[in-house]
Amino acid sequence: VTLHHSSGHAPVYVEAGLLPRLPALAAHHLPRRKLAVIADDRVARVITIPLDVPILTFPAGEASKNRATWSQLTDQLIALGFGRDSAIVAIGGGVTGDLAGFVAATYLRGVPVLQVPTSLLAMIDASVGGKTAVDTASGKNMVGAYHQPVAVVIDPLLLQSLSEADFRSGLAEAVKHGALLDGAHFSWLSSLVPPILARDPKTMEALIRRSVALKAAIVERDETETGCRVLLNAGHTIAHALEAVTDYTLSHGEAVSIGLVVETALGERLGITTRQSATLVGDLLKQFGLPTTIPRSVSMDRLIELMRSDKKNRAGAVRVALMARIGEPAGNDERGWTTEVGERDLRATAEAYRGT
Ligand SMILES: NC(=O)c1ccc[n+]([C@@H]2O[C@H](COP(=O)([O-])OP(=O)(O)OC[C@H]3O[C@@H](n4cnc5c(N)ncnc54)[C@H](O)[C@@H]3O)[C@@H](O)[C@H]2O)c1
Ligand SMILES: [Zn+2]
């Protein structure tokens, strides 16, 4: 069942129908440990958790990913008398993975965590790489730690109950992985739109395996985020600004979808990306029901201002991870992984991708 196990990071199990084997996997990876499950209230209601251990819950949603919830969860562990021989099983979307991972990273200076991602975004993105965090009033993921899970257990059957919006949101990251890192995967996605949208278990199993392998390969090469890991930020410079400017009425996946198309078009304009790439990327995203244009209501000045203040950019210059062609990043070790873009090019490209 193990799909990916190499030095430096946790084994990732991906198999449709795997959840019932969670007790055996937990016993194997967390031997003799006292377990607590952390899940949001929605996941705890929808998914039958096959472990006979305390289940600590919190209200579903990003608003719970904060230090207050972290306090409540750690207080509950203390009240349960959990000691250094304990471990956390995080079952849920990216919010749960980040929050429960941060609880595990900090409880008694760190106890092991096993991640059971249940949203598509968590399966292909958040559960790989060991980042954990909570949000603060001044921004997302402001307080956190790196804490690698002992294992990641993914059951694509769990996607059946995920909302349509959350499912499509996750697909934006899958397209990102293909577009930047693997042309064959991009073509594979394009050829299997109907079974993907139907969440066919075997198709989703293959999609998740490939995305996990692509992300894991990058994270392994660059665990500390000084080099090629910025490639995973493709589409996200514009996406983060779009999320902020729309007051988070655009979901992360929708913003990433628009960001991917506009950043690809920017690459074409700069002569870095082969022509028609933005059209190809946009066509696939549209087939997945994702938006590819910037809403009319968005102020271009504000959008650009937000991009310049993105914490990933140095000194007000906007830098983006571009592709040379579908499946191949433009940046490399010698040239740097990202390209600095001027405000005029940014503005002209963004204007060309205004919605109606
Ligand atoms: N650590 C990382 O590397 C990393 C990477 C990307 C994103 N993230 C974080 O992930 C978070 C977003 O993750 P998300 O989109 O999964 O949000 P989420 O955890 O809030 O899940 C979205 C919704 O889906 C529900 N849900 C999850 N699985 C379900 C299932 N199988 N059936 C029915 N409902 C289900 C949840 O209850 C929630 O209401 C953000 O906080 C983001 O910062 C972290
Ligand atoms: Zn993302």
PDB file of N, CA and C in Angstrom, residues 213-256:
ATOM      1  N   ALA A 213       3.338  12.561  -4.953  1.00  0.00           N
ATOM      2  CA  ALA A 213       4.719  12.282  -5.352  1.00  0.00           C
ATOM      3  C   ALA A 213       5.401  13.548  -5.863  1.00  0.00           C
ATOM      4  N   LEU A 214       4.667  14.360  -6.640  1.00  0.00           N
ATOM      5  CA  LEU A 214       5.246  15.590  -7.176  1.00  0.00           C
ATOM      6  C   LEU A 214       5.577  16.561  -6.052  1.00  0.00           C
ATOM      7  N   LYS A 215       4.640  16.735  -5.114  1.00  0.00           N
ATOM      8  CA  LYS A 215       4.912  17.665  -4.018  1.00  0.00           C
ATOM      9  C   LYS A 215       6.028  17.132  -3.134  1.00  0.00           C
ATOM     10  N   ALA A 216       5.992  15.828  -2.837  1.00  0.00           N
ATOM     11  CA  ALA A 216       7.007  15.247  -1.951  1.00  0.00           C
ATOM     12  C   ALA A 216       8.406  15.390  -2.540  1.00  0.00           C
ATOM     13  N   ALA A 217       8.519  15.228  -3.846  1.00  0.00           N
ATOM     14  CA  ALA A 217       9.835  15.340  -4.484  1.00  0.00           C
ATOM     15  C   ALA A 217      10.397  16.750  -4.312  1.00  0.00           C
ATOM     16  N   ILE A 218       9.534  17.737  -4.424  1.00  0.00           N
ATOM     17  CA  ILE A 218       9.973  19.127  -4.253  1.00  0.00           C
ATOM     18  C   ILE A 218      10.358  19.389  -2.794  1.00  0.00           C
ATOM     19  N   VAL A 219       9.497  18.966  -1.885  1.00  0.00           N
ATOM     20  CA  VAL A 219       9.736  19.221  -0.463  1.00  0.00           C
ATOM     21  C   VAL A 219      11.028  18.553  -0.006  1.00  0.00           C
ATOM     22  N   GLU A 220      11.301  17.356  -0.535  1.00  0.00           N
ATOM     23  CA  GLU A 220      12.517  16.641  -0.160  1.00  0.00           C
ATOM     24  C   GLU A 220      13.775  17.380  -0.585  1.00  0.00           C
ATOM     25  N   ARG A 221      13.702  17.991  -1.767  1.00  0.00           N
ATOM     26  CA  ARG A 221      14.861  18.728  -2.273  1.00  0.00           C
ATOM     27  C   ARG A 221      15.070  20.026  -1.517  1.00  0.00           C
ATOM     28  N   ASP A 222      14.020  20.523  -0.902  1.00  0.00           N
ATOM     29  CA  ASP A 222      14.076  21.860  -0.329  1.00  0.00           C
ATOM     30  C   ASP A 222      13.187  21.958   0.904  1.00  0.00           C
ATOM     31  N   GLU A 223      13.617  21.309   1.984  1.00  0.00           N
ATOM     32  CA  GLU A 223      12.761  21.268   3.154  1.00  0.00           C
ATOM     33  C   GLU A 223      12.608  22.614   3.849  1.00  0.00           C
ATOM     34  N   THR A 224      13.638  23.440   3.744  1.00  0.00           N
ATOM     35  CA  THR A 224      13.636  24.696   4.498  1.00  0.00           C
ATOM     36  C   THR A 224      13.113  25.869   3.689  1.00  0.00           C
ATOM     37  N   GLU A 225      12.667  25.581   2.454  1.00  0.00           N
ATOM     38  CA  GLU A 225      12.040  26.612   1.653  1.00  0.00           C
ATOM     39  C   GLU A 225      12.972  27.750   1.270  1.00  0.00           C
ATOM     40  N   THR A 226      14.151  27.397   0.793  1.00  0.00           N
ATOM     41  CA  THR A 226      15.071  28.432   0.329  1.00  0.00           C
ATOM     42  C   THR A 226      15.252  28.341  -1.188  1.00  0.00           C
ATOM     43  N   GLY A 227      14.794  27.258  -1.780  1.00  0.00           N
ATOM     44  CA  GLY A 227      15.027  27.052  -3.209  1.00  0.00           C
ATOM     45  C   GLY A 227      13.779  26.704  -3.981  1.00  0.00           C
ATOM     46  N   CYS A 228      13.764  25.479  -4.541  1.00  0.00           N
ATOM     47  CA  CYS A 228      12.729  25.105  -5.512  1.00  0.00           C
ATOM     48  C   CYS A 228      11.329  24.996  -4.923  1.00  0.00           C
ATOM     49  N   ARG A 229      11.195  25.006  -3.591  1.00  0.00           N
ATOM     50  CA  ARG A 229       9.839  24.875  -3.030  1.00  0.00           C
ATOM     51  C   ARG A 229       8.937  26.033  -3.450  1.00  0.00           C
ATOM     52  N   VAL A 230       9.529  27.167  -3.826  1.00  0.00           N
ATOM     53  CA  VAL A 230       8.691  28.296  -4.282  1.00  0.00           C
ATOM     54  C   VAL A 230       7.904  27.940  -5.545  1.00  0.00           C
ATOM     55  N   LEU A 231       8.335  26.896  -6.251  1.00  0.00           N
ATOM     56  CA  LEU A 231       7.567  26.486  -7.434  1.00  0.00           C
ATOM     57  C   LEU A 231       6.138  26.132  -7.062  1.00  0.00           C
ATOM     58  N   LEU A 232       5.957  25.617  -5.848  1.00  0.00           N
ATOM     59  CA  LEU A 232       4.619  25.246  -5.382  1.00  0.00           C
ATOM     60  C   LEU A 232       3.766  26.486  -5.155  1.00  0.00           C
ATOM     61  N   ASN A 233       4.419  27.637  -5.217  1.00  0.00           N
ATOM     62  CA  ASN A 233       3.710  28.897  -5.029  1.00  0.00           C
ATOM     63  C   ASN A 233       3.148  29.444  -6.346  1.00  0.00           C
ATOM     64  N   ALA A 234       3.295  28.696  -7.409  1.00  0.00           N
ATOM     65  CA  ALA A 234       2.775  29.132  -8.711  1.00  0.00           C
ATOM     66  C   ALA A 234       1.295  29.485  -8.590  1.00  0.00           C
ATOM     67  N   GLY A 235       0.926  30.598  -9.204  1.00  0.00           N
ATOM     68  CA  GLY A 235      -0.464  31.055  -9.154  1.00  0.00           C
ATOM     69  C   GLY A 235      -0.826  31.721  -7.849  1.00  0.00           C
ATOM     70  N   HIS A 236      -0.010  31.512  -6.824  1.00  0.00           N
ATOM     71  CA  HIS A 236      -0.393  31.949  -5.482  1.00  0.00           C
ATOM     72  C   HIS A 236      -0.082  33.406  -5.179  1.00  0.00           C
ATOM     73  N   THR A 237       0.836  34.024  -5.934  1.00  0.00           N
ATOM     74  CA  THR A 237       1.118  35.444  -5.680  1.00  0.00           C
ATOM     75  C   THR A 237      -0.155  36.237  -5.969  1.00  0.00           C
ATOM     76  N   ILE A 238      -0.756  35.945  -7.127  1.00  0.00           N
ATOM     77  CA  ILE A 238      -2.011  36.615  -7.474  1.00  0.00           C
ATOM     78  C   ILE A 238      -3.156  36.087  -6.609  1.00  0.00           C
ATOM     79  N   ALA A 239      -3.143  34.779  -6.332  1.00  0.00           N
ATOM     80  CA  ALA A 239      -4.234  34.181  -5.547  1.00  0.00           C
ATOM     81  C   ALA A 239      -4.353  34.810  -4.152  1.00  0.00           C
ATOM     82  N   HIS A 240      -3.233  34.948  -3.457  1.00  0.00           N
ATOM     83  CA  HIS A 240      -3.294  35.507  -2.103  1.00  0.00           C
ATOM     84  C   HIS A 240      -3.839  36.936  -2.131  1.00  0.00           C
ATOM     85  N   ALA A 241      -3.411  37.720  -3.131  1.00  0.00           N
ATOM     86  CA  ALA A 241      -3.897  39.092  -3.247  1.00  0.00           C
ATOM     87  C   ALA A 241      -5.400  39.101  -3.568  1.00  0.00           C
ATOM     88  N   LEU A 242      -5.829  38.174  -4.435  1.00  0.00           N
ATOM     89  CA  LEU A 242      -7.259  38.087  -4.784  1.00  0.00           C
ATOM     90  C   LEU A 242      -8.109  37.692  -3.579  1.00  0.00           C
ATOM     91  N   GLU A 243      -7.611  36.766  -2.775  1.00  0.00           N
ATOM     92  CA  GLU A 243      -8.354  36.356  -1.580  1.00  0.00           C
ATOM     93  C   GLU A 243      -8.537  37.555  -0.655  1.00  0.00           C
ATOM     94  N   ALA A 244      -7.443  38.300  -0.462  1.00  0.00           N
ATOM     95  CA  ALA A 244      -7.494  39.437   0.463  1.00  0.00           C
ATOM     96  C   ALA A 244      -8.398  40.541  -0.076  1.00  0.00           C
ATOM     97  N   VAL A 245      -8.264  40.867  -1.371  1.00  0.00           N
ATOM     98  CA  VAL A 245      -9.006  41.992  -1.937  1.00  0.00           C
ATOM     99  C   VAL A 245     -10.513  41.690  -2.002  1.00  0.00           C
ATOM    100  N   THR A 246     -10.873  40.409  -2.084  1.00  0.00           N
ATOM    101  CA  THR A 246     -12.295  40.055  -2.122  1.00  0.00           C
ATOM    102  C   THR A 246     -12.807  39.685  -0.724  1.00  0.00           C
ATOM    103  N   ASP A 247     -11.981  39.991   0.294  1.00  0.00           N
ATOM    104  CA  ASP A 247     -12.363  39.659   1.669  1.00  0.00           C
ATOM    105  C   ASP A 247     -12.705  38.184   1.835  1.00  0.00           C
ATOM    106  N   TYR A 248     -11.946  37.362   1.145  1.00  0.00           N
ATOM    107  CA  TYR A 248     -12.087  35.899   1.235  1.00  0.00           C
ATOM    108  C   TYR A 248     -13.452  35.385   0.769  1.00  0.00           C
ATOM    109  N   THR A 249     -14.154  36.172  -0.077  1.00  0.00           N
ATOM    110  CA  THR A 249     -15.378  35.630  -0.672  1.00  0.00           C
ATOM    111  C   THR A 249     -15.005  34.679  -1.812  1.00  0.00           C
ATOM    112  N   LEU A 250     -13.827  34.886  -2.423  1.00  0.00           N
ATOM    113  CA  LEU A 250     -13.299  33.887  -3.356  1.00  0.00           C
ATOM    114  C   LEU A 250     -12.631  32.835  -2.493  1.00  0.00           C
ATOM    115  N   SER A 251     -12.877  31.558  -2.791  1.00  0.00           N
ATOM    116  CA  SER A 251     -12.207  30.510  -2.020  1.00  0.00           C
ATOM    117  C   SER A 251     -10.748  30.428  -2.464  1.00  0.00           C
ATOM    118  N   HIS A 252      -9.935  29.752  -1.684  1.00  0.00           N
ATOM    119  CA  HIS A 252      -8.523  29.614  -2.020  1.00  0.00           C
ATOM    120  C   HIS A 252      -8.363  28.964  -3.398  1.00  0.00           C
ATOM    121  N   GLY A 253      -9.117  27.898  -3.638  1.00  0.00           N
ATOM    122  CA  GLY A 253      -9.003  27.185  -4.910  1.00  0.00           C
ATOM    123  C   GLY A 253      -9.414  28.044  -6.095  1.00  0.00           C
ATOM    124  N   GLU A 254     -10.482  28.817  -5.933  1.00  0.00           N
ATOM    125  CA  GLU A 254     -10.917  29.714  -7.007  1.00  0.00           C
ATOM    126  C   GLU A 254      -9.832  30.750  -7.291  1.00  0.00           C
ATOM    127  N   ALA A 255      -9.262  31.300  -6.227  1.00  0.00           N
ATOM    128  CA  ALA A 255      -8.217  32.311  -6.387  1.00  0.00           C
ATOM    129  C   ALA A 255      -6.977  31.704  -7.040  1.00  0.00           C
ATOM    130  N   VAL A 256      -6.631  30.479  -6.673  1.00  0.00           N
ATOM    131  CA  VAL A 256      -5.472  29.809  -7.278  1.00  0.00           C
ATOM    132  C   VAL A 256      -5.733  29.562  -8.760  1.00  0.00           C
TER     133      VAL A 256
END
